[in-house]
Amino acid sequence: MSDYTAKAREIAKKLLQDGTVAMVLGWEKGDEPFVSAPAVIRDAADVDRLVVDEYCIHDLATLLPDYRDRSEKIAIFAKGCDSRGIVRLIQDRVMPRDRLYIIGINCPGMKDPNEFIRAASGLSKAKPADKAVKCLYCQYPNPVLYDEVIGEIQQPGEDKRFAEVDKIESMSADERYEFFIKEFSRCIRCYACRNACVACNCRTCIFDETKPQWVGRSTDPVNNILYQIVRSMHVAGRCVECGECERACPVGIPLMLFNRKLIKDVDKFFGPYQAGISLEDDAVPPLSRYRVDDPDEFM
Amino acid sequence: MKVLPADKIREALNILAGEAEVYAPLVRGDVSGYIKWTDGPGDELALDILNTYMPPKHIVMPQTENMYKFIATGKDAQVTEIVTAEGPRIIFGIRGCDLQALHALDLAFLTRGYEDEFYKARRQDLAVIARACYQPGPACFCESMGVDRLNPEADVVIHVLGEQGLAWEPKTPKGKDITAKLQGILVDKEVALPQAADMKVKVDITGLSEKLAGMFEHPVWDELSSRCMNCGVCTYVCPTCYCFDIQVHNRGEAGNRFRCWDSCMYKEYTQMAGGHNPREFKKERFRQRFLHKLQYFNERYGANLCIGCGRCIIMCPNEVNILEIINKLKEVQVDA
Amino acid sequence: MPDLDRHTNPLVPTMVKVVKIIEETPDVKTFYVTTDEGIPFKVMPGQLAMVSQLPVGEGMFSVSWQAEDHLQFAIKRVGLLTEALHEIEPGQTLGIRGPYGNGFPVDECKGKDMLFIGGGIGLAPLRSFIKYCFAHREDYGKITILYGARSYADLCFKKELFEEWPQVPNCEVFVTIDNPEEGWDGHVGFVPAYLEEINPSPQGTIAVTCGPPIMIKFVLQALEKMGFTDDQVITTLEMRMKCGIGKCGRCNIGSEFICLDGPVFTLAQLKKLPPEW
């Protein structure tokens, strides 16, 4: 990826200089070599801060809703997964296509700065992986939507996305219950999974509602499970498998396992469907679609 | 000096746990924290990691804490029980940073007008066995925040000697009582204490609180907050963040009121019933957190609400870094 | 059952009974609460108390008057708790804890002319001070009350406003509503504009204002134009509150907690705080 940064700076500089965009959402280096961090660049003189390297794991699209009520045009760097998130934001009417200039990144897979920071911090004895968990079975390494693109076309990884889901499905009901309780009981309700999620773009989240309050604020298995089930059901058919929720989780809950179960079911029962791969009219998520000839009487 | 041999640490914790709730740095799967010692399977005593991911604040303010129970029937209602959790507790192996955090919590909960009785109940009979910190990590900056990492102000100070075990120094009468309980397993021995490594990260915060008092409306907050996604990770892993919510739980006629950790990062935190929210947007919530840490708490209590443990830096999914923020805040020009 | 009536835990309520409910407007009711032994605690004008309908929730309200044998709260229906409170009937047991906050500087205002400017439910906290001035009439000079609401129906404390207060010696009451309506021959228009029309003299006068944020903003501008200094202007702030004792964190403005150091501030004090109010 050594030439990505130079190319990224060149594109950003041109876009800011000729006024095509007012700001660029990209990455800059942190204080350690293994830290790349989301950055907002508004001045062509600052483009040398930009980098695109193997630590640019963050889905910048999750920051786009911050700018939803404004009008400036935004250039945003997008890996394959991030571009699917952008498609979702456009379909959810959070951000119109014409406010975005998408600089695609053909992505060979990223390393997770958090794993490296944790290993270096002395707080963990775990060794960081060469490829982040979220990138292991990536099926869309190349952006599905872009105005221009950096890098060589990448090949998708092996599709073992549902191997863990199959394991859970083969458990007995009691075993599954035990499993869920164990995983969710350590949730600290920090809402990092929600805030890191590009599909979680509601103006007022159900978990912030107070009138009525739908889910109790106490951290106990019941309310934690209620929170997590509602959260994953809300993104069913809209999750783009960027894996940011699981990466953001400070207590290591395997959130993608639950998301993938729903991805699998939506595909099987309402599909074939993959979220965020097309802007065509018929590509809206099955659970967000209204059809007069829907086989179910739901209204 | 008294030494607790490495192969007796478990026994010592079991002895202490017979008379008090003992909280020790344990690794449990993906989580590490000051977890109640039960000598149970699956928990690994972690004296060889720098610090735990989760801070020890839950010992004095559990994430969810029952306050009182009530019964409400028709027009009648009464409180039936106030739930305060007195009792002996021991924190084992806490470092100077987390101990200073505990002292900051004491200021917030026990001074300036009211004493918080739920906090006090857990705090008053708490003994601290603190650990001198010889090998700080790359995200540590406790010294810059005024922490004495080699001589924490505790009831007992321990020094980790590796295979030789722990050098054991009682410092207070309470510490001597604890030491007496371990008389049978502590040995007297000449030992050399480890060499203290230097702390690499330094940041000078002299005058920062005063400077921040004139920076509330500074445009730098837009830039600093831009990468934050307003989740609550930093506030929940912070050993000093103490803000809480009060909520109610009902089941039929019986119910209880509890409090739980809350976060200034959440929109709902300041959302008023009538619709107004003084901290509606990300920048305002982000600014509140850092000004609370670096200015407001200073003005009110004369102490920092950051103790330089680095947990927020390590845990933030979007690489928000309080050191970078402090440095930027120091750098920027403020119009007079 | 343990004796929980005498506890000293500041976060646990004591029980009071609602003895009377007055419908002030379509969405404001005044609740009279007391205990068998009299008022649950003494409050100063402007102080707050946390009122709870136990199974629903707790909310911070200004005490709109401390009578000899009961406390009064004028409460507007805006959220979950206040909706529940509006459903209750006399005889209901509620929880209460307090008093919280600093209250109005009743002593510092002695010997001054008083100008009260309120809007909507904002008259509730002012009322405690107004009635205090009436109860200690000789301690205060001329009293001017300017109050406005959206419509006639939305005016709180109508009996006092139109019948009782104008009878008090050396007291003038001005009332306005936002829009003209049938049967109303009084003033029509917003409070800040009416204030400029009345144009009270700042000489020896303290202005106390409470109401919706937008009204306060323009009232403060008008007062400044008339020559009121920042020390002569008092207002009350509102933030979301949970604990009431300066611990839970959310009601801070700068390093001040509204529940503890407020809710009453002079404009001079406010200008030293971050502009988050």
PDB file of N, CA, C and O in Angstrom, chain A residues 208 210 217, chain B residues 242-245 260-272 277-279 285 288-289 292, chain C residues 239-242 247-252 257:
ATOM      1  N   ASP A 208     -31.940   6.008  23.728  1.00  0.00           N
ATOM      2  CA  ASP A 208     -31.879   7.329  24.352  1.00  0.00           C
ATOM      3  C   ASP A 208     -33.270   7.880  24.628  1.00  0.00           C
ATOM      4  O   ASP A 208     -33.414   8.954  25.201  1.00  0.00           O
ATOM      5  N   THR A 210     -36.641   8.551  26.405  1.00  0.00           N
ATOM      6  CA  THR A 210     -37.024   8.492  27.812  1.00  0.00           C
ATOM      7  C   THR A 210     -38.537   8.480  27.958  1.00  0.00           C
ATOM      8  O   THR A 210     -39.062   8.335  29.046  1.00  0.00           O
ATOM      9  N   ARG A 217     -31.826   0.841  32.136  1.00  0.00           N
ATOM     10  CA  ARG A 217     -30.425   1.255  32.098  1.00  0.00           C
ATOM     11  C   ARG A 217     -29.527   0.408  32.981  1.00  0.00           C
ATOM     12  O   ARG A 217     -28.312   0.562  32.966  1.00  0.00           O
TER      13      ARG A 217
ATOM     14  N   TYR B 242     -17.240   9.772  37.290  1.00  0.00           N
ATOM     15  CA  TYR B 242     -18.138   9.278  38.336  1.00  0.00           C
ATOM     16  C   TYR B 242     -19.603   9.638  38.108  1.00  0.00           C
ATOM     17  O   TYR B 242     -20.448   9.370  38.961  1.00  0.00           O
ATOM     18  N   CYS B 243     -19.931  10.273  36.997  1.00  0.00           N
ATOM     19  CA  CYS B 243     -21.312  10.734  36.820  1.00  0.00           C
ATOM     20  C   CYS B 243     -22.285   9.559  36.806  1.00  0.00           C
ATOM     21  O   CYS B 243     -21.968   8.499  36.296  1.00  0.00           O
ATOM     22  N   PHE B 244     -23.438   9.777  37.401  1.00  0.00           N
ATOM     23  CA  PHE B 244     -24.400   8.681  37.456  1.00  0.00           C
ATOM     24  C   PHE B 244     -25.816   9.149  37.151  1.00  0.00           C
ATOM     25  O   PHE B 244     -26.114  10.333  37.163  1.00  0.00           O
ATOM     26  N   ASP B 245     -26.633   8.167  36.858  1.00  0.00           N
ATOM     27  CA  ASP B 245     -28.039   8.380  36.571  1.00  0.00           C
ATOM     28  C   ASP B 245     -28.816   7.733  37.716  1.00  0.00           C
ATOM     29  O   ASP B 245     -28.299   6.831  38.375  1.00  0.00           O
ATOM     30  N   CYS B 260     -26.918   4.202  38.288  1.00  0.00           N
ATOM     31  CA  CYS B 260     -26.010   3.486  37.396  1.00  0.00           C
ATOM     32  C   CYS B 260     -25.098   4.500  36.718  1.00  0.00           C
ATOM     33  O   CYS B 260     -25.431   5.674  36.606  1.00  0.00           O
ATOM     34  N   TRP B 261     -23.943   4.020  36.305  1.00  0.00           N
ATOM     35  CA  TRP B 261     -23.001   4.905  35.617  1.00  0.00           C
ATOM     36  C   TRP B 261     -23.699   5.581  34.450  1.00  0.00           C
ATOM     37  O   TRP B 261     -24.493   4.983  33.744  1.00  0.00           O
ATOM     38  N   ASP B 262     -23.356   6.822  34.244  1.00  0.00           N
ATOM     39  CA  ASP B 262     -23.872   7.549  33.092  1.00  0.00           C
ATOM     40  C   ASP B 262     -22.693   8.217  32.414  1.00  0.00           C
ATOM     41  O   ASP B 262     -21.575   8.210  32.943  1.00  0.00           O
ATOM     42  N   SER B 263     -22.923   8.761  31.248  1.00  0.00           N
ATOM     43  CA  SER B 263     -21.807   9.338  30.506  1.00  0.00           C
ATOM     44  C   SER B 263     -22.207  10.663  29.878  1.00  0.00           C
ATOM     45  O   SER B 263     -23.261  10.764  29.243  1.00  0.00           O
ATOM     46  N   CYS B 264     -21.336  11.676  30.052  1.00  0.00           N
ATOM     47  CA  CYS B 264     -21.580  12.985  29.458  1.00  0.00           C
ATOM     48  C   CYS B 264     -21.480  12.915  27.936  1.00  0.00           C
ATOM     49  O   CYS B 264     -21.752  13.891  27.248  1.00  0.00           O
ATOM     50  N   MET B 265     -21.049  11.761  27.412  1.00  0.00           N
ATOM     51  CA  MET B 265     -20.966  11.592  25.967  1.00  0.00           C
ATOM     52  C   MET B 265     -22.346  11.349  25.353  1.00  0.00           C
ATOM     53  O   MET B 265     -22.517  11.452  24.150  1.00  0.00           O
ATOM     54  N   TYR B 266     -23.314  10.963  26.201  1.00  0.00           N
ATOM     55  CA  TYR B 266     -24.634  10.630  25.672  1.00  0.00           C
ATOM     56  C   TYR B 266     -25.519  11.864  25.604  1.00  0.00           C
ATOM     57  O   TYR B 266     -25.564  12.657  26.534  1.00  0.00           O
ATOM     58  N   LYS B 267     -26.278  11.945  24.520  1.00  0.00           N
ATOM     59  CA  LYS B 267     -27.207  13.045  24.326  1.00  0.00           C
ATOM     60  C   LYS B 267     -28.250  13.088  25.448  1.00  0.00           C
ATOM     61  O   LYS B 267     -28.640  14.143  25.930  1.00  0.00           O
ATOM     62  N   GLU B 268     -28.694  11.922  25.849  1.00  0.00           N
ATOM     63  CA  GLU B 268     -29.770  11.822  26.822  1.00  0.00           C
ATOM     64  C   GLU B 268     -29.377  12.388  28.201  1.00  0.00           C
ATOM     65  O   GLU B 268     -30.234  12.790  28.979  1.00  0.00           O
ATOM     66  N   TYR B 269     -28.080  12.437  28.429  1.00  0.00           N
ATOM     67  CA  TYR B 269     -27.538  12.856  29.736  1.00  0.00           C
ATOM     68  C   TYR B 269     -28.087  14.212  30.196  1.00  0.00           C
ATOM     69  O   TYR B 269     -28.397  14.411  31.367  1.00  0.00           O
ATOM     70  N   THR B 270     -28.186  15.158  29.264  1.00  0.00           N
ATOM     71  CA  THR B 270     -28.668  16.496  29.641  1.00  0.00           C
ATOM     72  C   THR B 270     -29.988  16.845  28.962  1.00  0.00           C
ATOM     73  O   THR B 270     -30.398  18.003  28.961  1.00  0.00           O
ATOM     74  N   GLN B 271     -30.641  15.835  28.370  1.00  0.00           N
ATOM     75  CA  GLN B 271     -31.902  16.081  27.670  1.00  0.00           C
ATOM     76  C   GLN B 271     -33.001  16.415  28.669  1.00  0.00           C
ATOM     77  O   GLN B 271     -33.306  15.610  29.536  1.00  0.00           O
ATOM     78  N   MET B 272     -33.598  17.598  28.539  1.00  0.00           N
ATOM     79  CA  MET B 272     -34.636  17.969  29.504  1.00  0.00           C
ATOM     80  C   MET B 272     -36.012  17.560  29.015  1.00  0.00           C
ATOM     81  O   MET B 272     -36.250  17.451  27.812  1.00  0.00           O
ATOM     82  N   ASN B 277     -32.008  20.835  25.087  1.00  0.00           N
ATOM     83  CA  ASN B 277     -30.786  20.131  25.493  1.00  0.00           C
ATOM     84  C   ASN B 277     -29.596  21.073  25.359  1.00  0.00           C
ATOM     85  O   ASN B 277     -29.230  21.451  24.254  1.00  0.00           O
ATOM     86  N   PRO B 278     -29.005  21.463  26.485  1.00  0.00           N
ATOM     87  CA  PRO B 278     -27.878  22.411  26.410  1.00  0.00           C
ATOM     88  C   PRO B 278     -26.636  21.801  25.761  1.00  0.00           C
ATOM     89  O   PRO B 278     -25.757  22.537  25.341  1.00  0.00           O
ATOM     90  N   ARG B 279     -26.557  20.479  25.697  1.00  0.00           N
ATOM     91  CA  ARG B 279     -25.411  19.855  25.015  1.00  0.00           C
ATOM     92  C   ARG B 279     -25.924  18.909  23.931  1.00  0.00           C
ATOM     93  O   ARG B 279     -25.741  17.709  23.982  1.00  0.00           O
ATOM     94  N   ARG B 285     -20.605  17.970  24.027  1.00  0.00           N
ATOM     95  CA  ARG B 285     -20.458  16.874  24.984  1.00  0.00           C
ATOM     96  C   ARG B 285     -18.982  16.520  25.171  1.00  0.00           C
ATOM     97  O   ARG B 285     -18.513  16.257  26.275  1.00  0.00           O
ATOM     98  N   GLN B 288     -17.382  19.192  27.285  1.00  0.00           N
ATOM     99  CA  GLN B 288     -17.757  19.011  28.688  1.00  0.00           C
ATOM    100  C   GLN B 288     -16.840  17.991  29.361  1.00  0.00           C
ATOM    101  O   GLN B 288     -16.365  18.200  30.473  1.00  0.00           O
ATOM    102  N   ARG B 289     -16.569  16.883  28.669  1.00  0.00           N
ATOM    103  CA  ARG B 289     -15.764  15.836  29.299  1.00  0.00           C
ATOM    104  C   ARG B 289     -14.363  16.343  29.612  1.00  0.00           C
ATOM    105  O   ARG B 289     -13.844  16.168  30.704  1.00  0.00           O
ATOM    106  N   HIS B 292     -14.327  19.160  32.221  1.00  0.00           N
ATOM    107  CA  HIS B 292     -14.564  18.611  33.557  1.00  0.00           C
ATOM    108  C   HIS B 292     -13.274  18.029  34.121  1.00  0.00           C
ATOM    109  O   HIS B 292     -12.899  18.280  35.269  1.00  0.00           O
TER     110      HIS B 292
ATOM    111  N   MET C 239     -31.397  22.990  34.458  1.00  0.00           N
ATOM    112  CA  MET C 239     -30.665  21.943  33.759  1.00  0.00           C
ATOM    113  C   MET C 239     -31.302  20.636  34.192  1.00  0.00           C
ATOM    114  O   MET C 239     -32.008  20.582  35.187  1.00  0.00           O
ATOM    115  N   ARG C 240     -31.016  19.569  33.457  1.00  0.00           N
ATOM    116  CA  ARG C 240     -31.510  18.267  33.882  1.00  0.00           C
ATOM    117  C   ARG C 240     -30.814  17.897  35.197  1.00  0.00           C
ATOM    118  O   ARG C 240     -29.611  18.114  35.345  1.00  0.00           O
ATOM    119  N   MET C 241     -31.551  17.377  36.149  1.00  0.00           N
ATOM    120  CA  MET C 241     -30.960  17.013  37.444  1.00  0.00           C
ATOM    121  C   MET C 241     -31.392  15.614  37.840  1.00  0.00           C
ATOM    122  O   MET C 241     -32.480  15.169  37.495  1.00  0.00           O
ATOM    123  N   LYS C 242     -30.532  14.949  38.553  1.00  0.00           N
ATOM    124  CA  LYS C 242     -30.854  13.610  39.036  1.00  0.00           C
ATOM    125  C   LYS C 242     -30.672  13.496  40.547  1.00  0.00           C
ATOM    126  O   LYS C 242     -31.489  12.924  41.233  1.00  0.00           O
ATOM    127  N   LYS C 247     -23.580  15.697  42.982  1.00  0.00           N
ATOM    128  CA  LYS C 247     -22.740  14.517  42.789  1.00  0.00           C
ATOM    129  C   LYS C 247     -22.868  13.906  41.391  1.00  0.00           C
ATOM    130  O   LYS C 247     -21.885  13.443  40.829  1.00  0.00           O
ATOM    131  N   CYS C 248     -24.083  13.866  40.851  1.00  0.00           N
ATOM    132  CA  CYS C 248     -24.309  13.036  39.661  1.00  0.00           C
ATOM    133  C   CYS C 248     -23.745  13.659  38.404  1.00  0.00           C
ATOM    134  O   CYS C 248     -23.591  12.998  37.384  1.00  0.00           O
ATOM    135  N   GLY C 249     -23.433  14.954  38.442  1.00  0.00           N
ATOM    136  CA  GLY C 249     -22.636  15.548  37.382  1.00  0.00           C
ATOM    137  C   GLY C 249     -23.349  16.372  36.337  1.00  0.00           C
ATOM    138  O   GLY C 249     -22.800  17.340  35.849  1.00  0.00           O
ATOM    139  N   ARG C 250     -24.589  16.030  35.986  1.00  0.00           N
ATOM    140  CA  ARG C 250     -25.120  16.571  34.729  1.00  0.00           C
ATOM    141  C   ARG C 250     -25.559  18.024  34.755  1.00  0.00           C
ATOM    142  O   ARG C 250     -25.656  18.639  33.704  1.00  0.00           O
ATOM    143  N   CYS C 251     -25.816  18.626  35.919  1.00  0.00           N
ATOM    144  CA  CYS C 251     -26.386  19.977  35.895  1.00  0.00           C
ATOM    145  C   CYS C 251     -25.326  21.060  36.008  1.00  0.00           C
ATOM    146  O   CYS C 251     -25.634  22.177  36.357  1.00  0.00           O
ATOM    147  N   ASN C 252     -24.085  20.723  35.672  1.00  0.00           N
ATOM    148  CA  ASN C 252     -23.048  21.737  35.824  1.00  0.00           C
ATOM    149  C   ASN C 252     -23.079  22.762  34.700  1.00  0.00           C
ATOM    150  O   ASN C 252     -23.419  22.463  33.565  1.00  0.00           O
ATOM    151  N   PHE C 257     -22.628  23.745  40.082  1.00  0.00           N
ATOM    152  CA  PHE C 257     -23.766  22.854  39.898  1.00  0.00           C
ATOM    153  C   PHE C 257     -25.047  23.637  40.165  1.00  0.00           C
ATOM    154  O   PHE C 257     -25.180  24.281  41.206  1.00  0.00           O
TER     155      PHE C 257
END
